[in-house]
JSON list of C-alpha atoms and ligand atoms in Angstrom, two decimals:
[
{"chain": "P", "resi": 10, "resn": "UNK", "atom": "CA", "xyz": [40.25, -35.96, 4.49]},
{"chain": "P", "resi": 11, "resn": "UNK", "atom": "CA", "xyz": [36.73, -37.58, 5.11]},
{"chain": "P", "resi": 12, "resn": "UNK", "atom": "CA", "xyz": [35.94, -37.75, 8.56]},
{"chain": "P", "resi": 13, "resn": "UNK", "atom": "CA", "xyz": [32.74, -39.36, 7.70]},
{"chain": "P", "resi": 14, "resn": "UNK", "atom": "CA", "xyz": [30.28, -41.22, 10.16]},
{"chain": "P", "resi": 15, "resn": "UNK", "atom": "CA", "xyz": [31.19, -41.57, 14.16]},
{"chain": "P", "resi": 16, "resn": "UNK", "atom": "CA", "xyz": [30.00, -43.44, 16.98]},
{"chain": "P", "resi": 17, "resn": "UNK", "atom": "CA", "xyz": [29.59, -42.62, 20.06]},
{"chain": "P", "resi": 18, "resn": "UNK", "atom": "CA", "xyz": [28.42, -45.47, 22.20]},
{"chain": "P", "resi": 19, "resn": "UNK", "atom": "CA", "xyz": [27.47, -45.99, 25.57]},
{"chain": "P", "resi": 20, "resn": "UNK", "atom": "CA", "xyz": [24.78, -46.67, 28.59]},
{"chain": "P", "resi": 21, "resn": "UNK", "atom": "CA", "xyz": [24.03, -43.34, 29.19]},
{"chain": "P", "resi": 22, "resn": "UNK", "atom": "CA", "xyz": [22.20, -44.00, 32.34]},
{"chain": "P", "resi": 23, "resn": "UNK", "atom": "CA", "xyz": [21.86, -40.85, 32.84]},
{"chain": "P", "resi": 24, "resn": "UNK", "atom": "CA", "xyz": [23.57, -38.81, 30.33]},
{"chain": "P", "resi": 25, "resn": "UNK", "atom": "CA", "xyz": [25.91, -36.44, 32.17]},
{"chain": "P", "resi": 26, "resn": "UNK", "atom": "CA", "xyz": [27.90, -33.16, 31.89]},
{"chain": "P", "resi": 27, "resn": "UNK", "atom": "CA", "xyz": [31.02, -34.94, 30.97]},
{"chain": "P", "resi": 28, "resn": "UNK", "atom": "CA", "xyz": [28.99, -37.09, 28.20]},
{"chain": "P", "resi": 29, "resn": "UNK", "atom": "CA", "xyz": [27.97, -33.97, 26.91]},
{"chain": "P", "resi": 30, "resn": "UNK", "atom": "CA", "xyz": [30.91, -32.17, 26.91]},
{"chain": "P", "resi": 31, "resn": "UNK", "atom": "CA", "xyz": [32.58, -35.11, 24.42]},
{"chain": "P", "resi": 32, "resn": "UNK", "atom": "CA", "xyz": [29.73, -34.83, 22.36]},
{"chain": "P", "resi": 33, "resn": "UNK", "atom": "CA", "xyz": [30.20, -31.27, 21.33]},
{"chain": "P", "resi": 34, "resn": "UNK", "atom": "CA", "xyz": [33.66, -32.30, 20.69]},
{"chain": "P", "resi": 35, "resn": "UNK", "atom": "CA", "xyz": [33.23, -34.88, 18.67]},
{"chain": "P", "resi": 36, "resn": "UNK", "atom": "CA", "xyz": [30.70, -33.19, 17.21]},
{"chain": "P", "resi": 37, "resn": "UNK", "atom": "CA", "xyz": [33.22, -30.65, 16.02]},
{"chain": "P", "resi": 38, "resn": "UNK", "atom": "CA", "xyz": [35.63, -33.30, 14.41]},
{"chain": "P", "resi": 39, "resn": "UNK", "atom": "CA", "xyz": [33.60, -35.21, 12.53]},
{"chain": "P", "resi": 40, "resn": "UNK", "atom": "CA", "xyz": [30.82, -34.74, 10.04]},
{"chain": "P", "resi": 41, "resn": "UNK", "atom": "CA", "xyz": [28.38, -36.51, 11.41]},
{"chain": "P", "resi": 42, "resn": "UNK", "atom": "CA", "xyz": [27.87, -38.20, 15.40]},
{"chain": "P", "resi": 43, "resn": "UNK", "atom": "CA", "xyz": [25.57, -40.64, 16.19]},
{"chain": "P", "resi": 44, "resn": "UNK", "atom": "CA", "xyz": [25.59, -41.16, 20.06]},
{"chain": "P", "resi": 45, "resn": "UNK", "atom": "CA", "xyz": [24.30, -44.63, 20.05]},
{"chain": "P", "resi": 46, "resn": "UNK", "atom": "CA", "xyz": [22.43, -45.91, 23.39]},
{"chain": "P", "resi": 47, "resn": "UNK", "atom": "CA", "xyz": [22.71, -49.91, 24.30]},
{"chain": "P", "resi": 48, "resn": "UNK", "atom": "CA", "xyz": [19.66, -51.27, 24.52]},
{"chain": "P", "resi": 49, "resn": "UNK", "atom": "CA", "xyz": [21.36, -54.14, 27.13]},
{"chain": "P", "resi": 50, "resn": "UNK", "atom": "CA", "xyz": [18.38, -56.90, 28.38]},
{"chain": "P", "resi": 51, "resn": "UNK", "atom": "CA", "xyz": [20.45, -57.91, 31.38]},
{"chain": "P", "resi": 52, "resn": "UNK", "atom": "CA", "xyz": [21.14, -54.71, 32.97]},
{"chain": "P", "resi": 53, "resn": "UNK", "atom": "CA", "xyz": [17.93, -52.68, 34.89]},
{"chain": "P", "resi": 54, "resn": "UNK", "atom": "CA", "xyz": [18.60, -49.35, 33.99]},
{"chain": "P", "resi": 55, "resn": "UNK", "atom": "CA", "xyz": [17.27, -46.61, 36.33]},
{"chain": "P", "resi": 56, "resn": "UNK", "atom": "CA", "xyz": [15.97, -44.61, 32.57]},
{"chain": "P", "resi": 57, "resn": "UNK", "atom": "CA", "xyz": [14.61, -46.70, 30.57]},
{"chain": "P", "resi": 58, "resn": "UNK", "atom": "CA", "xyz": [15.82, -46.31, 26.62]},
{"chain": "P", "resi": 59, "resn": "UNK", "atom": "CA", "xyz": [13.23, -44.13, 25.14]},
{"chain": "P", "resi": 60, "resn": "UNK", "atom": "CA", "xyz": [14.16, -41.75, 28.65]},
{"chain": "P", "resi": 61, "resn": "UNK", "atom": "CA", "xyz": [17.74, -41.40, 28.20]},
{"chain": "P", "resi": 62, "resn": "UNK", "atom": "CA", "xyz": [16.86, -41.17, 23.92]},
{"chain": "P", "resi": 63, "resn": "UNK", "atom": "CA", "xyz": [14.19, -38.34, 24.45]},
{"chain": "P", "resi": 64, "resn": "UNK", "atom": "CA", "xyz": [16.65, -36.66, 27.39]},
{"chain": "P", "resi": 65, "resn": "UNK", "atom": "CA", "xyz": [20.11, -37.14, 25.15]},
{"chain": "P", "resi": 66, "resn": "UNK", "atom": "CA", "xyz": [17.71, -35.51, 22.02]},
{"chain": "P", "resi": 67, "resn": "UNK", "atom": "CA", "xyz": [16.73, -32.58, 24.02]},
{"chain": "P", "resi": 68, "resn": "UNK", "atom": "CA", "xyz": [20.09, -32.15, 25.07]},
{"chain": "P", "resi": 69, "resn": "UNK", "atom": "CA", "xyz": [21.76, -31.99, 21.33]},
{"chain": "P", "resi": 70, "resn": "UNK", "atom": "CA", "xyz": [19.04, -30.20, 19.75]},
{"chain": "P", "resi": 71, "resn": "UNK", "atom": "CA", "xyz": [21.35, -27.24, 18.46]},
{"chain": "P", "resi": 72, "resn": "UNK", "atom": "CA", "xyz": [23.87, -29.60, 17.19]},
{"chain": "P", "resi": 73, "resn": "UNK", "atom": "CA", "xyz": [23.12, -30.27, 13.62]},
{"chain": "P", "resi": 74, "resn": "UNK", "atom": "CA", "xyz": [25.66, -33.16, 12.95]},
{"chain": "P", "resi": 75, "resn": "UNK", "atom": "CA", "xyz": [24.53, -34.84, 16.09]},
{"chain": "P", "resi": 76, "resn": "UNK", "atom": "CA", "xyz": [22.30, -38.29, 16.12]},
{"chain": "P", "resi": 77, "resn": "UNK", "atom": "CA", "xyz": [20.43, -39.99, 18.59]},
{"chain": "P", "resi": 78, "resn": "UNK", "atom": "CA", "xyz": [19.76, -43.50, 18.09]},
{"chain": "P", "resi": 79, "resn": "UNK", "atom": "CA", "xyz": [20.01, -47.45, 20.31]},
{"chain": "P", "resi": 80, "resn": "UNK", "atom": "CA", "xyz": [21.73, -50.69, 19.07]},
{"chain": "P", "resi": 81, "resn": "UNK", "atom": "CA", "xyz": [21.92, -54.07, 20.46]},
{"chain": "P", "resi": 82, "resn": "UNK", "atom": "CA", "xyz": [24.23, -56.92, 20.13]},
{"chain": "P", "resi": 83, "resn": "UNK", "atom": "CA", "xyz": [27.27, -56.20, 18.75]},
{"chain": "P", "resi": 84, "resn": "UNK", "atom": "CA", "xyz": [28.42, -52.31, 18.84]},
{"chain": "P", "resi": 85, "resn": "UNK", "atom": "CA", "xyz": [30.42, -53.36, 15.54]},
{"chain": "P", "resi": 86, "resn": "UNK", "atom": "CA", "xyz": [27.82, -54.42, 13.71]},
{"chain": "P", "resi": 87, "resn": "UNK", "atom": "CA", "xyz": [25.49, -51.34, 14.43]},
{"chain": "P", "resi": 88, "resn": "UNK", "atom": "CA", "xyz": [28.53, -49.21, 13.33]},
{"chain": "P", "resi": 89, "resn": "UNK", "atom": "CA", "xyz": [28.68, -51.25, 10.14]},
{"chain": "P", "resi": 90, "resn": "UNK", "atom": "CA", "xyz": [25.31, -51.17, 9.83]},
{"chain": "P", "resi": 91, "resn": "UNK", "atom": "CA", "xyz": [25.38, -47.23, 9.64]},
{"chain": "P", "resi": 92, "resn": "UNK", "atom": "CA", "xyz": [28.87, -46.91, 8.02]},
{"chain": "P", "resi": 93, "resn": "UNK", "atom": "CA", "xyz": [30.09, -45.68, 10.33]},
{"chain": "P", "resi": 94, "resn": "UNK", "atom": "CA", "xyz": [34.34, -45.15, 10.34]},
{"chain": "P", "resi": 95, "resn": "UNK", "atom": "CA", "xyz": [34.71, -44.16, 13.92]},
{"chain": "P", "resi": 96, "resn": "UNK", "atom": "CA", "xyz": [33.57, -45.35, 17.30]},
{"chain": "P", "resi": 97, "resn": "UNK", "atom": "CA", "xyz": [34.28, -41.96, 19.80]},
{"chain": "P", "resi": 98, "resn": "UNK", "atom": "CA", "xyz": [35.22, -42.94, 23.52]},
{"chain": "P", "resi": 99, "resn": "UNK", "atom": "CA", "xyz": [36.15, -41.23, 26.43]},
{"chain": "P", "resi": 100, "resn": "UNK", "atom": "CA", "xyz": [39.10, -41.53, 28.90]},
{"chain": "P", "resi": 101, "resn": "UNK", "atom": "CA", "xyz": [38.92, -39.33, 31.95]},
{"chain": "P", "resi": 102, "resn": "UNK", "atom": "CA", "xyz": [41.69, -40.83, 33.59]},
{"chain": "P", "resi": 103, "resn": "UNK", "atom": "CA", "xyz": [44.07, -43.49, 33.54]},
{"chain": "P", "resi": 104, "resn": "UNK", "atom": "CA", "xyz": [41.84, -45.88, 35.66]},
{"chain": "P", "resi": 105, "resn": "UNK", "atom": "CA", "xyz": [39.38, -45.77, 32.21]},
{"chain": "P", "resi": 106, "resn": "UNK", "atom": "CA", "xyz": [42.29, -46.68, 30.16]},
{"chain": "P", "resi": 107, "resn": "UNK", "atom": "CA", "xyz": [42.61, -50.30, 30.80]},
{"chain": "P", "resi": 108, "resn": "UNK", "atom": "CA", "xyz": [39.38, -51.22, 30.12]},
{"chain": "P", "resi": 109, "resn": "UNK", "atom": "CA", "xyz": [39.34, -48.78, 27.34]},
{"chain": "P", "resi": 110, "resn": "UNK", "atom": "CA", "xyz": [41.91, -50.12, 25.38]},
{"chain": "P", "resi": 111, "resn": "UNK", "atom": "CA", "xyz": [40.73, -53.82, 26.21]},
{"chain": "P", "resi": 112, "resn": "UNK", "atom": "CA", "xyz": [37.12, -52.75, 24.28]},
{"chain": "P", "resi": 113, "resn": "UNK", "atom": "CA", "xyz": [39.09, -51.16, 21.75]},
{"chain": "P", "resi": 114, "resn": "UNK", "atom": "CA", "xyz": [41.60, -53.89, 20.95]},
{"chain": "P", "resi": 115, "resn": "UNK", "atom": "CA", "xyz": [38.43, -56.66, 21.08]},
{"chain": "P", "resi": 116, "resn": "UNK", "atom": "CA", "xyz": [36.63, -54.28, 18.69]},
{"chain": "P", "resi": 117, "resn": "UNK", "atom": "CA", "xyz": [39.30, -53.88, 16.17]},
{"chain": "P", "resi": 118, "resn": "UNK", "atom": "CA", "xyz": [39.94, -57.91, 16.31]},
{"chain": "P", "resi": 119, "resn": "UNK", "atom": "CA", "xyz": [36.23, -58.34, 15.39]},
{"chain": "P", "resi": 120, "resn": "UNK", "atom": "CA", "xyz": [36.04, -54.96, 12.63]},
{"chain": "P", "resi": 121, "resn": "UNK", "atom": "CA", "xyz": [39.57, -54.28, 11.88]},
{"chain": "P", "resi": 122, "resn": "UNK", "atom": "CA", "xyz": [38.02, -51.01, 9.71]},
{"chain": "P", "resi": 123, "resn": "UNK", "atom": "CA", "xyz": [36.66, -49.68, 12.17]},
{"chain": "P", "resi": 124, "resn": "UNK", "atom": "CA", "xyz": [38.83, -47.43, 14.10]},
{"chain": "P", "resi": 125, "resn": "UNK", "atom": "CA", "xyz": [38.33, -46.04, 17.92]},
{"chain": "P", "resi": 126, "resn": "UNK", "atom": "CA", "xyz": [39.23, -42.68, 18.97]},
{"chain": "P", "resi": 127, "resn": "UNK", "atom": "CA", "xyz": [39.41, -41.60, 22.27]},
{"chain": "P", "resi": 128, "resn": "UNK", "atom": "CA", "xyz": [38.93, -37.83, 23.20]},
{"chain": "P", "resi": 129, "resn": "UNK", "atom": "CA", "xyz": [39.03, -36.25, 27.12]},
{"chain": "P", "resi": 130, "resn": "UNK", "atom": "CA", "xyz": [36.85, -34.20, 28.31]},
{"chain": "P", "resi": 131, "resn": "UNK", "atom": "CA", "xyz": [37.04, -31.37, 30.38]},
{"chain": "P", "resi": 132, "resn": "UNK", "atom": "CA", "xyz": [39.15, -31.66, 33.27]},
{"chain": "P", "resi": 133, "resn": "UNK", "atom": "CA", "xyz": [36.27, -30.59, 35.57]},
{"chain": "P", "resi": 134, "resn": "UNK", "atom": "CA", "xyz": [33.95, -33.36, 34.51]},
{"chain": "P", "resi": 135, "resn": "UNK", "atom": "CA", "xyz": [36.95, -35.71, 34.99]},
{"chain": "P", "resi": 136, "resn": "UNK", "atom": "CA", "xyz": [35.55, -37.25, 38.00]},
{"chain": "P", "resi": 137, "resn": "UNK", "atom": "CA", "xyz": [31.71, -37.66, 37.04]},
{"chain": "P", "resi": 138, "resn": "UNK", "atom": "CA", "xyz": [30.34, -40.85, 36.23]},
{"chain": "P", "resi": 139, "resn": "UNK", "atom": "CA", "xyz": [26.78, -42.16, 35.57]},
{"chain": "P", "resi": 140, "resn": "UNK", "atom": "CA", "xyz": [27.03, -44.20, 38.33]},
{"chain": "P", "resi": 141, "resn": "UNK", "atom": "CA", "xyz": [28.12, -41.64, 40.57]},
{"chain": "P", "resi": 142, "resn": "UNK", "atom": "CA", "xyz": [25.44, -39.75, 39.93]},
{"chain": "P", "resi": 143, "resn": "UNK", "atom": "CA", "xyz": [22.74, -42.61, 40.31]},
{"chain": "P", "resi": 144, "resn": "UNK", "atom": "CA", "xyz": [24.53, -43.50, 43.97]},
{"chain": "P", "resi": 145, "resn": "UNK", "atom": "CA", "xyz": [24.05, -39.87, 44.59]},
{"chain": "P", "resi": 146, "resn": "UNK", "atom": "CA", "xyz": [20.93, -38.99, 43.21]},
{"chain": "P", "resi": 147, "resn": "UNK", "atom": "CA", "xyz": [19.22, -42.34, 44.82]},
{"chain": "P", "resi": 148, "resn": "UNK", "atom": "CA", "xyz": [19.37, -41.10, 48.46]},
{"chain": "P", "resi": 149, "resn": "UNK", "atom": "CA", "xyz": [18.29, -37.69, 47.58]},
{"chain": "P", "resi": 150, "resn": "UNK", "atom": "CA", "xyz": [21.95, -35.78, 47.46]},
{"chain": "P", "resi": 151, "resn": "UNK", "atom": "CA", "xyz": [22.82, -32.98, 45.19]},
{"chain": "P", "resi": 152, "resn": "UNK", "atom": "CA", "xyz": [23.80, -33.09, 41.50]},
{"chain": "P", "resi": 153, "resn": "UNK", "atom": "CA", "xyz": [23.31, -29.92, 40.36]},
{"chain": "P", "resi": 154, "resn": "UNK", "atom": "CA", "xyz": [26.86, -29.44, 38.14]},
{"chain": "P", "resi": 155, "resn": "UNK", "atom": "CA", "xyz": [27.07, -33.35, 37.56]},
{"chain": "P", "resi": 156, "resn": "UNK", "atom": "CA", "xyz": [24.29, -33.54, 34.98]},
{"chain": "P", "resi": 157, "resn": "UNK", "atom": "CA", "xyz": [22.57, -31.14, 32.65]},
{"chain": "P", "resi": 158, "resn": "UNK", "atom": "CA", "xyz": [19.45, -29.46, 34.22]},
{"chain": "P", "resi": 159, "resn": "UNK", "atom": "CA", "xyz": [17.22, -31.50, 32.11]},
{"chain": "P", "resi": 160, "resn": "UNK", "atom": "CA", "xyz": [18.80, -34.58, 33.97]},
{"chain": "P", "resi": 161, "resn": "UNK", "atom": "CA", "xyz": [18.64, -33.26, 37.38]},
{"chain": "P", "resi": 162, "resn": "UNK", "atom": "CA", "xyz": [14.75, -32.08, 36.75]},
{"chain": "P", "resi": 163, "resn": "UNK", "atom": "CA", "xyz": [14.55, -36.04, 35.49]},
{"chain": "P", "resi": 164, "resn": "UNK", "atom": "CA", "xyz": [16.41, -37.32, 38.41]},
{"chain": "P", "resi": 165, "resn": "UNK", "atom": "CA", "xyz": [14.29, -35.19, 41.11]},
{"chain": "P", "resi": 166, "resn": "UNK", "atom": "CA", "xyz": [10.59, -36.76, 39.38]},
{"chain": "P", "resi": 167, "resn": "UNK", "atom": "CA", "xyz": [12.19, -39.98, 39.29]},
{"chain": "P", "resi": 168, "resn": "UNK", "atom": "CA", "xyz": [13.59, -40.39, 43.12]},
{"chain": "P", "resi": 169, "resn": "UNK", "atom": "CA", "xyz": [11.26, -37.66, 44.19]},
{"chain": "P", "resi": 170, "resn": "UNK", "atom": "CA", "xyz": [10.75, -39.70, 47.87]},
{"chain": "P", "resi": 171, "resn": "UNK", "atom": "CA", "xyz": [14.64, -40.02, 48.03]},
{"chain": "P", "resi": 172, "resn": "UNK", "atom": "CA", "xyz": [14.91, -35.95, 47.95]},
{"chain": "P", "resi": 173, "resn": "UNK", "atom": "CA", "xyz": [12.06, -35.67, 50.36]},
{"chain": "P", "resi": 174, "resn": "UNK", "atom": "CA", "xyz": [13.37, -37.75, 52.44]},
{"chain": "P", "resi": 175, "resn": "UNK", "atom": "CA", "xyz": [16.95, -35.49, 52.18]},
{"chain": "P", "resi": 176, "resn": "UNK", "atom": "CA", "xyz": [15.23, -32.77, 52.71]},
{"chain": "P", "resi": 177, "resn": "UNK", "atom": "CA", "xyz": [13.28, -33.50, 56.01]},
{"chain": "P", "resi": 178, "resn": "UNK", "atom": "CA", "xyz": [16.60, -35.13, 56.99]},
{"chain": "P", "resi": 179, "resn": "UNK", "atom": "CA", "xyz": [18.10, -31.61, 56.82]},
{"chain": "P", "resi": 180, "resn": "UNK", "atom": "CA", "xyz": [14.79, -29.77, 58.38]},
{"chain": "P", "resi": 181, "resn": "UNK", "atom": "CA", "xyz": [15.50, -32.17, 61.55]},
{"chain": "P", "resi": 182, "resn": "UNK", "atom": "CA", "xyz": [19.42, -31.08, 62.10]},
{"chain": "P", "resi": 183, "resn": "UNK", "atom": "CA", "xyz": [19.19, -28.58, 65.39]},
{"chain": "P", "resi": 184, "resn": "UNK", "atom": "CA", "xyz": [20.88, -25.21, 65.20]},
{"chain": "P", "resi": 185, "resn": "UNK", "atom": "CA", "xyz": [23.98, -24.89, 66.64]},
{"chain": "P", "resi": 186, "resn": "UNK", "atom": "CA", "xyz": [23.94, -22.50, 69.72]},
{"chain": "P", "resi": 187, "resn": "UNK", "atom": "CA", "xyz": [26.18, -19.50, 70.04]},
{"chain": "P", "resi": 188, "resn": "UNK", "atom": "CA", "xyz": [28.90, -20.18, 72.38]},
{"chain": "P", "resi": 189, "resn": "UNK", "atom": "CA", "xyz": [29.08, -17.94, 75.31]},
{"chain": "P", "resi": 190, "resn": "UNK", "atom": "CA", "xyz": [31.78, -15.24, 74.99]},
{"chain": "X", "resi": 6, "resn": "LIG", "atom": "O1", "xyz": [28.79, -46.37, 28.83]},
{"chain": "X", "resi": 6, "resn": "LIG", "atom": "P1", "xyz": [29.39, -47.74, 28.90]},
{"chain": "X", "resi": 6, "resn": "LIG", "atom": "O2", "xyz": [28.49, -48.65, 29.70]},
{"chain": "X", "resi": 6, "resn": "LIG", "atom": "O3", "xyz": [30.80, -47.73, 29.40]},
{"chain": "X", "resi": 6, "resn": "LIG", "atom": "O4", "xyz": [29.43, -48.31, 27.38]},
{"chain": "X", "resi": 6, "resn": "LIG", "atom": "C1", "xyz": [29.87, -49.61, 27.10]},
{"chain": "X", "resi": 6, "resn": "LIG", "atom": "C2", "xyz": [29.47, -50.03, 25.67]},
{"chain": "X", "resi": 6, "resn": "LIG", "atom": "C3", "xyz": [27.96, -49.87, 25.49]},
{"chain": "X", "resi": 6, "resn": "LIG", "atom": "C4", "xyz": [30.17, -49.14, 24.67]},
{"chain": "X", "resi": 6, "resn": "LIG", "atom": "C5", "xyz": [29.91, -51.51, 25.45]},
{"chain": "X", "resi": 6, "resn": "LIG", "atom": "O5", "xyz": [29.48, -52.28, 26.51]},
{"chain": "X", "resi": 6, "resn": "LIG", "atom": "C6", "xyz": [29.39, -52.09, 24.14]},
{"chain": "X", "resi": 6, "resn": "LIG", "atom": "O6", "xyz": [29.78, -51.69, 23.08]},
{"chain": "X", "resi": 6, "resn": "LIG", "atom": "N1", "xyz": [28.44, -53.05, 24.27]},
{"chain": "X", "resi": 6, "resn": "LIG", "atom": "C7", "xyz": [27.81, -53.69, 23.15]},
{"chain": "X", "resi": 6, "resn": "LIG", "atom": "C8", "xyz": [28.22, -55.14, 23.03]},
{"chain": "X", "resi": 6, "resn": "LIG", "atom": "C9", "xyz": [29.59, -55.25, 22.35]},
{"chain": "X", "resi": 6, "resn": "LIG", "atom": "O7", "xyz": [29.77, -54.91, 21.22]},
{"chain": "X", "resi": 6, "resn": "LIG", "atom": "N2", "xyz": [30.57, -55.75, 23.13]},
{"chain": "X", "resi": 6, "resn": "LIG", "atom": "C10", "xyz": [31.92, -55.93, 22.63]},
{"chain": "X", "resi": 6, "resn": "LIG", "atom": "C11", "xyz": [32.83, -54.77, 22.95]},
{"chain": "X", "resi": 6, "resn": "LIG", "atom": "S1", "xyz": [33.40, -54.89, 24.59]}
]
């Protein structure tokens, strides 16, 4: 069997622990990944493209199959555009499904070729989201675990007065006192 060309596409704003963890899957199970960033006008990201490209190429550097790339417009027509047989998605837990399966079902009306696979990943990552992490990281809490180091090195420069401001917050709490026996 050919397991040719797959897609993986997404915001990736910022790439997390759980992105990564499908990508070495994927990675695994077909012969070549190309983890494919939207370049979306209407959204404002909090990494711009060439951020989350340069941090998502750092991060796959010792995976040989593995691609880095952005598309806009239609996520079909990039695939096509790179042959692509596969588009790689992934469902944490049944809340994704819905919408999953909605993008899916869209995407096969529009390229019935093109087939979607979905893949979980690790049950510990099963909670992390990139917007999780932004709501986290933006008043200066703690991701460490959530997002590769890279990331969390990113996410400190970038919100750097957020984590100061966390920090002096925690400088100011009092000391408890020692109850008398
Ligand atoms: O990481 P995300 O934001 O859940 O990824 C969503 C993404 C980028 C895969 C999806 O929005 C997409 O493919 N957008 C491109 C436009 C498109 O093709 N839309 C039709 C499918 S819903």
């Amino acid at each position: 069997m050919n397991k040719g060309t797959a897609i993986y596409p997404g915001s990736f704003d910022p790439p997390t622990n759980g992105h990564l963890d499908l990508i070495q899957r994927g990675s695994k199970i077909f012969e070549e990944l190309v983890v494919a960033i939207l370049r979306n006008p209407e959204k404002t990201p909090m990494f711009s493209v060439s951020e989350r490209l340069e941090m998502l190429r750092e991060l796959t550097a010792d995976l040989h199959n593995v691609r880095i790339d952005t598309f806009g417009g239609l996520m079909v027509e990039y695939a096509k555009s790179i042959e692509a047989t596969c588009v790689l998605r992934g469902i944490r837990a049944v809340s994704d499904y819905e919408y999953e399966l909605q993008m899916a079902l869209l995407n096969r009306k529009i390229e019935p070729t093109l087939e979607t696979v979905f893949m979980m990943p690790a049950d510990k990552y099963s909670y992390i989201s990139s917007r999780l992490v932004r709501e986290v990281a933006q008043v200066g809490g703690p991701v460490k675990g959530l997002v590769p180091e890279v990331v969390e090195q990113k996410l400190r420069e970038k919100l750097d007065p957020a984590y100061k401001l966390a920090e002096s917050k925690l400088a100011e709490v009092p000391k408890r006192r020692k109850r008398k026996a």
